[in-house]
PDB file of C-alpha atoms and ligand atoms in Angstrom:
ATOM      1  CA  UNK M   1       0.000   0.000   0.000  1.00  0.00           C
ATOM      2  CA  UNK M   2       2.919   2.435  -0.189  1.00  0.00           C
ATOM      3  CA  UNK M   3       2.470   4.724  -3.226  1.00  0.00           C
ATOM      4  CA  UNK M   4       6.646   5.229  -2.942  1.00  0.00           C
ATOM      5  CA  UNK M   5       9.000   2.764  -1.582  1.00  0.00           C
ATOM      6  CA  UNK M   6      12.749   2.649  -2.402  1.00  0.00           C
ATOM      7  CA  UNK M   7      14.256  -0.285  -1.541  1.00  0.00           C
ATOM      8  CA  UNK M   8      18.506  -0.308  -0.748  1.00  0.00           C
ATOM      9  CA  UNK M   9      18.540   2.280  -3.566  1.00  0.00           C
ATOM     10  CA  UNK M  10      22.270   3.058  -4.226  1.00  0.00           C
ATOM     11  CA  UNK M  11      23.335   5.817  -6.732  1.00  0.00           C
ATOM     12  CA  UNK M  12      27.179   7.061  -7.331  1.00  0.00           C
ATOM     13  CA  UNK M  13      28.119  10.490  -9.396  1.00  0.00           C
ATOM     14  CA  UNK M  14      31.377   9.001 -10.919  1.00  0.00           C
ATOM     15  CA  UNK M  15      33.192   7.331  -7.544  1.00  0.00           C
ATOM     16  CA  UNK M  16      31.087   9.550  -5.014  1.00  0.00           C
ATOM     17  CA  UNK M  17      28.537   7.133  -3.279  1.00  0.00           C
ATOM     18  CA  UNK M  18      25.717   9.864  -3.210  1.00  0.00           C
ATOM     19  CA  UNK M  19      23.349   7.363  -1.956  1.00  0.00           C
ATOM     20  CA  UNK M  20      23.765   4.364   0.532  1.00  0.00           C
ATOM     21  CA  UNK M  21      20.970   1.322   0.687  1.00  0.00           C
ATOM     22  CA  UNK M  22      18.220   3.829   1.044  1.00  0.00           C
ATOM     23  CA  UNK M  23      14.918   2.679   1.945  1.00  0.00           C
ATOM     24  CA  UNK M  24      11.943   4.125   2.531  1.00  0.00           C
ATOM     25  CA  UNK M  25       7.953   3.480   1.928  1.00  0.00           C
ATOM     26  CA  UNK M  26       5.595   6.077   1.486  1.00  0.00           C
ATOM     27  CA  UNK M  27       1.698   5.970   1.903  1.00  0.00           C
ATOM     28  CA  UNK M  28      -0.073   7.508  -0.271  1.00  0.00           C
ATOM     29  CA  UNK M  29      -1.170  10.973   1.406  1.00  0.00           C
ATOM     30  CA  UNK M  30       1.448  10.507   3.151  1.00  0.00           C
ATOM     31  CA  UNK M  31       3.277  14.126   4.012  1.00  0.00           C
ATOM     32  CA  UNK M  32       7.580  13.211   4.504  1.00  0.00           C
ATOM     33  CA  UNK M  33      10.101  16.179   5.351  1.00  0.00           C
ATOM     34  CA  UNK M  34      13.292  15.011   4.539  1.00  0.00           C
ATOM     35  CA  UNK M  35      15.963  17.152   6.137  1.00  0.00           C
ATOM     36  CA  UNK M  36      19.739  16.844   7.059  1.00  0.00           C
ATOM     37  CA  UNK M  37      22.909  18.323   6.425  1.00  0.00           C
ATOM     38  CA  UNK M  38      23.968  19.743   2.876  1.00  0.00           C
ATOM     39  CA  UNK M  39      25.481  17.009   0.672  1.00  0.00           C
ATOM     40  CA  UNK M  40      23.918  14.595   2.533  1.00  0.00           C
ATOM     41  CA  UNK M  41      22.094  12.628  -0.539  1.00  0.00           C
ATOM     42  CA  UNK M  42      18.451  14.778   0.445  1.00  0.00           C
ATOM     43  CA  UNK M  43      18.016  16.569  -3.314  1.00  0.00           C
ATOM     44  CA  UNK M  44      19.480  13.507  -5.010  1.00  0.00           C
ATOM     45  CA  UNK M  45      17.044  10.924  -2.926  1.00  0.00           C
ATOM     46  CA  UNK M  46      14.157  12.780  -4.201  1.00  0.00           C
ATOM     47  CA  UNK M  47      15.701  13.496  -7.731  1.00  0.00           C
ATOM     48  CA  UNK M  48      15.697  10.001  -8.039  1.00  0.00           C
ATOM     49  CA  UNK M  49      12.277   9.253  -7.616  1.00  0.00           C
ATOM     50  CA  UNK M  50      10.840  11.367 -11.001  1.00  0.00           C
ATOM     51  CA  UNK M  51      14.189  10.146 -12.276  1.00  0.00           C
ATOM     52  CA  UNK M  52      16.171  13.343 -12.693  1.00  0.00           C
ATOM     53  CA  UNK M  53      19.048  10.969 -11.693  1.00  0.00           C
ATOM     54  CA  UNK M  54      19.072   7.347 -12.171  1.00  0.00           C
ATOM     55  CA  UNK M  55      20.016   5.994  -9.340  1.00  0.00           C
ATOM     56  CA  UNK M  56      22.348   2.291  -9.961  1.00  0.00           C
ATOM     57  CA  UNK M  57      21.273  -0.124  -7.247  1.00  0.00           C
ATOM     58  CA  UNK M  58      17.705  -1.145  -5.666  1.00  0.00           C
ATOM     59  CA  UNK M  59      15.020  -0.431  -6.674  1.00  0.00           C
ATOM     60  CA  UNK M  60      12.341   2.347  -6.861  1.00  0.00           C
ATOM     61  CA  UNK M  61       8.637   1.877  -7.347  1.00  0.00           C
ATOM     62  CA  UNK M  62       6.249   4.393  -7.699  1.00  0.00           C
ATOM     63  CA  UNK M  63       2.399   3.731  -7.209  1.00  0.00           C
ATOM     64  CA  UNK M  64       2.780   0.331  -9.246  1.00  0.00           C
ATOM     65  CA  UNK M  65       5.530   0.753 -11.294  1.00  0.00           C
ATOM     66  CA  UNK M  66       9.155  -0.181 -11.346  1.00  0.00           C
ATOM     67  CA  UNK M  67      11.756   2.661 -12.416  1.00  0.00           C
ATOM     68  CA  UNK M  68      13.975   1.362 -15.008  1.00  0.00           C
ATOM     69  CA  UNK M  69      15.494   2.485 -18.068  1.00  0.00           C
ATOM     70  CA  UNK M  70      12.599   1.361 -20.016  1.00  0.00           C
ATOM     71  CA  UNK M  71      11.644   5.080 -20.822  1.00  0.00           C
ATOM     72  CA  UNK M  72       7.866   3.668 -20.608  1.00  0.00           C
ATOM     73  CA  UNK M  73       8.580   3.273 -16.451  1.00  0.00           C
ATOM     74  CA  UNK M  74       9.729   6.817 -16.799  1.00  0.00           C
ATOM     75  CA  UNK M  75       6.608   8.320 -18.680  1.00  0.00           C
ATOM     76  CA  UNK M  76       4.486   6.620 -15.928  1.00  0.00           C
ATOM     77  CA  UNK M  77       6.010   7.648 -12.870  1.00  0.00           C
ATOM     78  CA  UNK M  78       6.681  11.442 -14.267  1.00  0.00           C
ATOM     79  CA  UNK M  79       2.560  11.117 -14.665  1.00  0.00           C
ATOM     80  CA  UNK M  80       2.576  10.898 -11.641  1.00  0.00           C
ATOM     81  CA  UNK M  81       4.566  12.922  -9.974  1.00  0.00           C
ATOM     82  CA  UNK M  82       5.124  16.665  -9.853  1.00  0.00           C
ATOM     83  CA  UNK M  83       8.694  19.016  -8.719  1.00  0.00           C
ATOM     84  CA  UNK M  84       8.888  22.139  -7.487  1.00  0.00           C
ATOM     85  CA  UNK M  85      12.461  23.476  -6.903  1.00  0.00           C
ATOM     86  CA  UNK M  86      14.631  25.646  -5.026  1.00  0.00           C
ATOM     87  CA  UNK M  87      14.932  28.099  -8.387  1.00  0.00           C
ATOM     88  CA  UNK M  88      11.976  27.716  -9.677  1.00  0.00           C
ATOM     89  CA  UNK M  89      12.686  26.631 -12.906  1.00  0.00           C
ATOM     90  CA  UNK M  90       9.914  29.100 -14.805  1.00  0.00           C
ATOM     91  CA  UNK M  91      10.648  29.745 -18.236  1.00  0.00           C
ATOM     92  CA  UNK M  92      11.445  33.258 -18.104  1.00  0.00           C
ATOM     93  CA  UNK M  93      10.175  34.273 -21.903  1.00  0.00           C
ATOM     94  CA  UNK M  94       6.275  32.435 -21.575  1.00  0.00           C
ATOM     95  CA  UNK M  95       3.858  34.662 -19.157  1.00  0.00           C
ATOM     96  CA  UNK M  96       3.048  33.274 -16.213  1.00  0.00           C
ATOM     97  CA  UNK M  97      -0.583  31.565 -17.702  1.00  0.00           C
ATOM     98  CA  UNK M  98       1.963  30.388 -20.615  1.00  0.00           C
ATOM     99  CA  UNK M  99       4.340  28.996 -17.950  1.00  0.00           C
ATOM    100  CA  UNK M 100       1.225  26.811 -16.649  1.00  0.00           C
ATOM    101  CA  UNK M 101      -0.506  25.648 -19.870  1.00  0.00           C
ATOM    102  CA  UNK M 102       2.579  24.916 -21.975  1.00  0.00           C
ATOM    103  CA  UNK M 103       2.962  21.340 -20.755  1.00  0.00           C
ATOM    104  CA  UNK M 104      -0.807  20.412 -20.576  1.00  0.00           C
ATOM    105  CA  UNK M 105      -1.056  21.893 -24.186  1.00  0.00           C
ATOM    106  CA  UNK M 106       1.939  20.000 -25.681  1.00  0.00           C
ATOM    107  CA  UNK M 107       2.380  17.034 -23.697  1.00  0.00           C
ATOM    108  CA  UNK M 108      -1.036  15.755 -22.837  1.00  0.00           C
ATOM    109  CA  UNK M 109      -2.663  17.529 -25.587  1.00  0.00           C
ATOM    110  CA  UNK M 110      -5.476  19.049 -23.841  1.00  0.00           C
ATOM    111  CA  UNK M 111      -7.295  22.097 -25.374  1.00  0.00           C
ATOM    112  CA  UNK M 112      -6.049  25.583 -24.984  1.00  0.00           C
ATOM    113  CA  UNK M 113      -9.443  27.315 -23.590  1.00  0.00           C
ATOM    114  CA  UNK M 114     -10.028  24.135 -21.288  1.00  0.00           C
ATOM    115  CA  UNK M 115      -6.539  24.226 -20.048  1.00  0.00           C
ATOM    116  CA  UNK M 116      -6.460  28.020 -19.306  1.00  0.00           C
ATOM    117  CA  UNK M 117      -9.449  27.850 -17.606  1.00  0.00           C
ATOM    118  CA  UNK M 118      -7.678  25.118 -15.240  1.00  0.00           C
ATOM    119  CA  UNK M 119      -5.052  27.176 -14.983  1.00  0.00           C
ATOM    120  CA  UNK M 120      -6.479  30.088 -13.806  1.00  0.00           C
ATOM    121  CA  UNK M 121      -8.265  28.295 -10.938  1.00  0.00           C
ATOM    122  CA  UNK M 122      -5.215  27.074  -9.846  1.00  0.00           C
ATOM    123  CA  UNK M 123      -3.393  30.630  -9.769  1.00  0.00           C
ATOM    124  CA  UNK M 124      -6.454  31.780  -7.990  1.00  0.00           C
ATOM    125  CA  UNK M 125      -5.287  28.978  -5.576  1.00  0.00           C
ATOM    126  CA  UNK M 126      -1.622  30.226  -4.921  1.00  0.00           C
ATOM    127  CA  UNK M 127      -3.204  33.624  -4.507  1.00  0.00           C
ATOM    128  CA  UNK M 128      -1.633  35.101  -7.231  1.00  0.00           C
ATOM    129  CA  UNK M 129      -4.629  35.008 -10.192  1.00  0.00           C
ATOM    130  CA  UNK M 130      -3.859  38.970 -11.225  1.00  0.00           C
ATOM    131  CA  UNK M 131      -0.061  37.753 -11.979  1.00  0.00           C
ATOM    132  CA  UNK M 132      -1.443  35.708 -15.232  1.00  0.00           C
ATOM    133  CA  UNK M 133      -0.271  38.100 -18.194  1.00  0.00           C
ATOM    134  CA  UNK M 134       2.709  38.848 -16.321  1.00  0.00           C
ATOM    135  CA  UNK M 135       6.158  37.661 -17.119  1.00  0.00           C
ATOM    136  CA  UNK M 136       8.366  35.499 -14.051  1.00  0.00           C
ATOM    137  CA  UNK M 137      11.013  38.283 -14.095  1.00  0.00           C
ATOM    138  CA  UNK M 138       8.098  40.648 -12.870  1.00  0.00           C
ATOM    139  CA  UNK M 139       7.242  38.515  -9.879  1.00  0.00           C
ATOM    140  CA  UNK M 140       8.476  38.407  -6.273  1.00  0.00           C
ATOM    141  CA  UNK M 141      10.468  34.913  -5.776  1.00  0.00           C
ATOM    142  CA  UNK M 142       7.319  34.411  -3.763  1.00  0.00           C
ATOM    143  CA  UNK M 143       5.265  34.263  -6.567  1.00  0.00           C
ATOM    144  CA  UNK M 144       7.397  32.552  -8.786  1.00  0.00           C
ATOM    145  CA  UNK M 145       7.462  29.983  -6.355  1.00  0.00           C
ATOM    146  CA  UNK M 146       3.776  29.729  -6.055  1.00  0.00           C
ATOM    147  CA  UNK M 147       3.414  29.696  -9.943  1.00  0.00           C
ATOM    148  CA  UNK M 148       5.794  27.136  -9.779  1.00  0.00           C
ATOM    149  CA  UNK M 149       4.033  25.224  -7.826  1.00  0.00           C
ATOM    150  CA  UNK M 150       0.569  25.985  -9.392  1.00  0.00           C
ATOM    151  CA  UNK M 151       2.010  25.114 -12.686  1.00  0.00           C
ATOM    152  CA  UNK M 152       3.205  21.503 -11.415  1.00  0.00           C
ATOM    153  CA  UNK M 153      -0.405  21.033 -10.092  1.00  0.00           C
ATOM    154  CA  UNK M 154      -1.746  21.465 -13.742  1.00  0.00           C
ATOM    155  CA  UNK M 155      -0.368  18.225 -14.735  1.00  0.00           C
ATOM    156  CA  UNK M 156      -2.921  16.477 -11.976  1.00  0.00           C
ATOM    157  CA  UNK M 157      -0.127  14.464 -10.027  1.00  0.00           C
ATOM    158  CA  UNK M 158      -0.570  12.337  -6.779  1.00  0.00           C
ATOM    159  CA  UNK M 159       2.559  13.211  -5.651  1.00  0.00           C
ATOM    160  CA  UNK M 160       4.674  16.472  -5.165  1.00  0.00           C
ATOM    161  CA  UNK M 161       8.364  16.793  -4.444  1.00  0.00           C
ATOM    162  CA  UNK M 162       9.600  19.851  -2.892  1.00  0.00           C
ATOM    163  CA  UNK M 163      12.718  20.375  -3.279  1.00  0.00           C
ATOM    164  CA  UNK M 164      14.386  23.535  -0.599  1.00  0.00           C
ATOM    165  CA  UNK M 165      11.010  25.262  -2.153  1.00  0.00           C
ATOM    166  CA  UNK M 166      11.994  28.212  -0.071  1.00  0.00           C
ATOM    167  CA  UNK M 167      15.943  28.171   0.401  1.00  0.00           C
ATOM    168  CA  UNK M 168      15.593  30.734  -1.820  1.00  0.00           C
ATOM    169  CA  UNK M 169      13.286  33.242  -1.235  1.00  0.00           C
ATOM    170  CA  UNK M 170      13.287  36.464   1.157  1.00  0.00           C
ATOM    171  CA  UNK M 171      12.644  35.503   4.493  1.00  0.00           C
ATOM    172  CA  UNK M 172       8.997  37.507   3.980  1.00  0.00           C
ATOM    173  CA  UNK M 173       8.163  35.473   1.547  1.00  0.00           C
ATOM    174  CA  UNK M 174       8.772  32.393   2.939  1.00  0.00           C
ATOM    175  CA  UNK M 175       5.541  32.246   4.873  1.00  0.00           C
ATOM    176  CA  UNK M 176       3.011  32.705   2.137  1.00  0.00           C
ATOM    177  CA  UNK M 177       4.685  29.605  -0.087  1.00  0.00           C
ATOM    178  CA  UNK M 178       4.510  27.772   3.115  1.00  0.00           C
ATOM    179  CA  UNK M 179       0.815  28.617   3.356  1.00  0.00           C
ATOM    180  CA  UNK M 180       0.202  27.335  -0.103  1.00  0.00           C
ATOM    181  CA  UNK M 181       2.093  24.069   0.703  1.00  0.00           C
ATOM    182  CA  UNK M 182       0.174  23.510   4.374  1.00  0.00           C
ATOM    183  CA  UNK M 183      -3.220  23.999   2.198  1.00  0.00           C
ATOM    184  CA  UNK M 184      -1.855  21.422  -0.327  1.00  0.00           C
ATOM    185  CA  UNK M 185      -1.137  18.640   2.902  1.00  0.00           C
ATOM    186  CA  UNK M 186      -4.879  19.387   4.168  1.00  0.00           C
ATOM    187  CA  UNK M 187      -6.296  18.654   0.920  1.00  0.00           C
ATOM    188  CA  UNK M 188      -4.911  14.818   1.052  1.00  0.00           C
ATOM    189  CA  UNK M 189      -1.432  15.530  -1.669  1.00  0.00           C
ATOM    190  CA  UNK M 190       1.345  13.213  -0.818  1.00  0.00           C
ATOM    191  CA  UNK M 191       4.342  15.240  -0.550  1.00  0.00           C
ATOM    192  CA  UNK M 192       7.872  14.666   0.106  1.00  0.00           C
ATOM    193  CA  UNK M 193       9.921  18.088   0.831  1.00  0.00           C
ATOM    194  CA  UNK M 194      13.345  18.228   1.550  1.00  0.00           C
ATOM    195  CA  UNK M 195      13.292  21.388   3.912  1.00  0.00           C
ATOM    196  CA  UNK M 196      14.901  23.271   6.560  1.00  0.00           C
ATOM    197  CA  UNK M 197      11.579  24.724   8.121  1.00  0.00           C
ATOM    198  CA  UNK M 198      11.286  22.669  10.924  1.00  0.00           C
ATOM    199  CA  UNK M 199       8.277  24.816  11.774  1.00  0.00           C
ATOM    200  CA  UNK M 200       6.358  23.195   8.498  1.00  0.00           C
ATOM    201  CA  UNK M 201       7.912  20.369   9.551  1.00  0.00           C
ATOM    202  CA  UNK M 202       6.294  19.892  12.968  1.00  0.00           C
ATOM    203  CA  UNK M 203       3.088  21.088  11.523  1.00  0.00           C
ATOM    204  CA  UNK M 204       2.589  19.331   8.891  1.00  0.00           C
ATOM    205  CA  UNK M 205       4.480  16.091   8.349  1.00  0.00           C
ATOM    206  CA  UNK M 206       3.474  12.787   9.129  1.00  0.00           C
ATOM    207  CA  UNK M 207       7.165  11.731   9.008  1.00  0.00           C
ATOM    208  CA  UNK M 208      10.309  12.908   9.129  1.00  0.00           C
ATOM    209  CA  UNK M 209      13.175  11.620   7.326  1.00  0.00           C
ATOM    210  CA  UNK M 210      16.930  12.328   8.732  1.00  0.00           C
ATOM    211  CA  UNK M 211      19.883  12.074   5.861  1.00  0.00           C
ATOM    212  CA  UNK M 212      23.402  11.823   6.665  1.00  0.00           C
ATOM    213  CA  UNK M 213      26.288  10.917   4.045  1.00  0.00           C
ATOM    214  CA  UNK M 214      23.837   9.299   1.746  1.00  0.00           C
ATOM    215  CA  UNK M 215      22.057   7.042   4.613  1.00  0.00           C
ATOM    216  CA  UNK M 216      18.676   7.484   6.025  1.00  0.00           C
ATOM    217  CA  UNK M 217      19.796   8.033   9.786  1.00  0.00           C
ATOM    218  CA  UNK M 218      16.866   8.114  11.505  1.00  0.00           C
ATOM    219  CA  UNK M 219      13.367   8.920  10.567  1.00  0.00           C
ATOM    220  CA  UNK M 220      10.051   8.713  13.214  1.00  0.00           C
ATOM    221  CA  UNK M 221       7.131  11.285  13.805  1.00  0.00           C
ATOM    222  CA  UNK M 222       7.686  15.001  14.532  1.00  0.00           C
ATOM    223  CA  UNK M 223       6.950  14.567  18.178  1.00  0.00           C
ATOM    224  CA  UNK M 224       9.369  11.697  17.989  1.00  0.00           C
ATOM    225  CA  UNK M 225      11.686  13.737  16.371  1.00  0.00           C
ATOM    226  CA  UNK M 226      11.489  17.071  18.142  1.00  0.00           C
ATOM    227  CA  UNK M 227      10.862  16.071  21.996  1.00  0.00           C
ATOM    228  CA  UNK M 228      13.248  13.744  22.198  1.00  0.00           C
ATOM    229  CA  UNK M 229      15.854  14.546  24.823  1.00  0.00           C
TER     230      UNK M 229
HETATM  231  P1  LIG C 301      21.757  17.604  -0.431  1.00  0.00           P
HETATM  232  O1  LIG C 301      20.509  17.759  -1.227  1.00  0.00           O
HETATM  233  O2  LIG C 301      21.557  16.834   0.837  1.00  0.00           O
HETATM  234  O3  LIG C 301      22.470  18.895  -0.196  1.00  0.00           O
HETATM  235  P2  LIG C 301      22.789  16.348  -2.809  1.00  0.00           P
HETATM  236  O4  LIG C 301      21.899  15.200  -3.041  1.00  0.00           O
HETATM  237  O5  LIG C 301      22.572  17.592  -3.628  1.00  0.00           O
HETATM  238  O6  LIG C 301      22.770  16.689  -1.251  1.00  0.00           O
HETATM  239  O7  LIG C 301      24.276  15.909  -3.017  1.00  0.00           O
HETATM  240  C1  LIG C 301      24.853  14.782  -2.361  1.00  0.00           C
HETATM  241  C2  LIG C 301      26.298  14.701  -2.749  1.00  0.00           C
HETATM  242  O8  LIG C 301      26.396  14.330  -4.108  1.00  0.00           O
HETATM  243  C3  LIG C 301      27.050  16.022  -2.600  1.00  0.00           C
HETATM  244  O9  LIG C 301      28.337  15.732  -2.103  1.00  0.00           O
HETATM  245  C4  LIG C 301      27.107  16.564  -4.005  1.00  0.00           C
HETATM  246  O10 LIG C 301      28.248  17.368  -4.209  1.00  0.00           O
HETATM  247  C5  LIG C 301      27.162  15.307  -4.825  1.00  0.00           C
HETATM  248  N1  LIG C 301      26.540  15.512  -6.136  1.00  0.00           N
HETATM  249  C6  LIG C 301      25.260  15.903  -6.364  1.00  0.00           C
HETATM  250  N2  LIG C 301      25.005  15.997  -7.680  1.00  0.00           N
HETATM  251  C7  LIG C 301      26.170  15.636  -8.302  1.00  0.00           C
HETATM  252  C8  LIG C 301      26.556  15.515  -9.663  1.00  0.00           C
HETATM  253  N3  LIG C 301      25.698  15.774 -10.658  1.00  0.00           N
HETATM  254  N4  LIG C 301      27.814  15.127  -9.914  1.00  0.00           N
HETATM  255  C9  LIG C 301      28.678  14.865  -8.924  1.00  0.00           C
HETATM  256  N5  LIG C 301      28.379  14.942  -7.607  1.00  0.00           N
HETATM  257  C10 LIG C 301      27.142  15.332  -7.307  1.00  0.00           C
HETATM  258  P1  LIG C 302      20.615  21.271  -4.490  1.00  0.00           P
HETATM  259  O1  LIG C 302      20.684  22.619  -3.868  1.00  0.00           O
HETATM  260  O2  LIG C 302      19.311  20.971  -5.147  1.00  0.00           O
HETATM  261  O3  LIG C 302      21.096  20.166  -3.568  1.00  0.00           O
HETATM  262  P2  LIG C 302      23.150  21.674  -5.707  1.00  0.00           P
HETATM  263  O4  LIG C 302      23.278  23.152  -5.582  1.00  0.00           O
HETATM  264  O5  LIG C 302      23.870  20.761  -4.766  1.00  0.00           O
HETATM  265  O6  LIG C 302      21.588  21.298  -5.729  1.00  0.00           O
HETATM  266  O7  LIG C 302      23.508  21.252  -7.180  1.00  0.00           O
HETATM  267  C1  LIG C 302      22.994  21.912  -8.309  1.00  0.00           C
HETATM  268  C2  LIG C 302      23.289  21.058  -9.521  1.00  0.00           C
HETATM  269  O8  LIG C 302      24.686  20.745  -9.584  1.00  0.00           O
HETATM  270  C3  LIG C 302      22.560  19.734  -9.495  1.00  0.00           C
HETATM  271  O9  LIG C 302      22.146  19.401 -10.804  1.00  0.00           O
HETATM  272  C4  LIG C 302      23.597  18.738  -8.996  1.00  0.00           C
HETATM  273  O10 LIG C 302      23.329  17.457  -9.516  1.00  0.00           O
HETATM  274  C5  LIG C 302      24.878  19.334  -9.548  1.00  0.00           C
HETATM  275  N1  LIG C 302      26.015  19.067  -8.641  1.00  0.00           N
HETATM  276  C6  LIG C 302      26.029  19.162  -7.313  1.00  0.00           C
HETATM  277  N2  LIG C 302      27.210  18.837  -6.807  1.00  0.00           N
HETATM  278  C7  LIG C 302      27.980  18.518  -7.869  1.00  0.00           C
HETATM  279  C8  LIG C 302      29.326  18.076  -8.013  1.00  0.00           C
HETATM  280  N3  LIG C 302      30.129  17.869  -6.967  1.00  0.00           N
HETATM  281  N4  LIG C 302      29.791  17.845  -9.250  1.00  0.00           N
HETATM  282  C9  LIG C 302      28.995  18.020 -10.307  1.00  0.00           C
HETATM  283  N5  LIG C 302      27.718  18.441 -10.245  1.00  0.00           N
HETATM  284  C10 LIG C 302      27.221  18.675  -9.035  1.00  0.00           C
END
């Protein structure tokens, strides 16, 4: 019944051993902060799972389906799953309502009018409808990061991977992507974030996941995690 479970997933960049016999199983709804020091395997564990990286060792299923390099298991999985980032990753010459419907459009094929519509409900979601004609470069990193995030939830996916979503944002702006990403946990998402908010963390995670030097260290509830002596 997980929707994610890696099992002793192992993944190298040349001789660097990035990630050691990971494992971990993730219900689906399930909410997972995955935190730890930098360089300690967190953005390529979750990399791994949409297949950014291949990892080398293990094995990685994903609601059903086996990752391998049959690009079929990739199509599935990527489906399935949507990324936001710590830059944002908006394509800085499409408008905002562009940056949201290109994908639908192009890969799924769905109409432009019926797409836009969708798209606009989902800015109206992140707050941030009146932005639409706008280009990224016009935006607070706030809003970029919310579009970035509205624009992954056009694509429909079960699952959302966060990765430092606000490592790079203003400390004032932190909060209201936060907000967006609490609402998106109440509605039922499963979500795996690698963060440093330990606030969102306690709040909102089911689980927390502790990475050091490519190994899961520890992982147990917030309360388990932050009362302990
Ligand atoms: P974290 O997200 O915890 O900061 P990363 O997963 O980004 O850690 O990186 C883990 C380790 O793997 C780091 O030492 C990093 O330098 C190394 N690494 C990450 N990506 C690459 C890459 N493309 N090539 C070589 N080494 C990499
Ligand atoms: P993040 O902040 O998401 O952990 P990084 O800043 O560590 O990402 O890395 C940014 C990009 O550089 C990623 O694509 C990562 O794979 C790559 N990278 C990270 N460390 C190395 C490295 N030691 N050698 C080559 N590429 C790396």
């Amino acid at each position: 019944n997980a929707i994610i479970e890696l099992r002793k997933v192992g993944k190298w960049y040349n001789s660097y051993h990035a990630l050691r016999d990971v494992s971990l199983k993730i219900g689906k709804g399930e909410k997972v902060v995955v935190c730890g020091p930098s360089g300690s395997g967190k953005s390529t564990m979750i990399r791994c799972i949409n297949r950014l990286e291949a990892h080398q060792t293990g094995h990685i299923i994903v609601d059903g389906t086996e990752l391998t390099d049959d690009v079929k298991s990739v199509e599935t999985i990527r489906r399935k799953v949507g990324m936001v980032f710590q830059n944002f990753n908006l394509f800085p010459h499409l408008t905002v309502l562009q940056n949201l419907t290109l994908a639908p459009i192009w890969v799924r094929g769905m109409a432009k009018s019926e797409i836009e519509e969708i798209a606009m409900m989902y800015l109206r979601r992140v707050r941030i409808p009146d932005q639409a004609q706008k280009f990224p470069g016009q935006l607070s990193g706030g809003q970029q990061q919310r579009v970035a995030i509205a624009r992954a939830l056009c694509m429909k996916p079960e699952i959302m991977l966060f990765d430092e979503p606000t490592s790079a944002l203003d400390p004032e702006m932190v909060k209201e992507v936060l907000d967006v990403m609490t609402e998106l946990a109440g509605e039922g998402m499963t979500m795996v974030c690698v963060t440093h908010e330990m606030g969102f963390a306690r709040q909102v995670a089911d689980s927390v996941v502790f990475m050091a030097e490519g190994s899961i260290i520890e992982s147990g509830t917030p309360a388990e995690f932050f009362e302990n002596p």
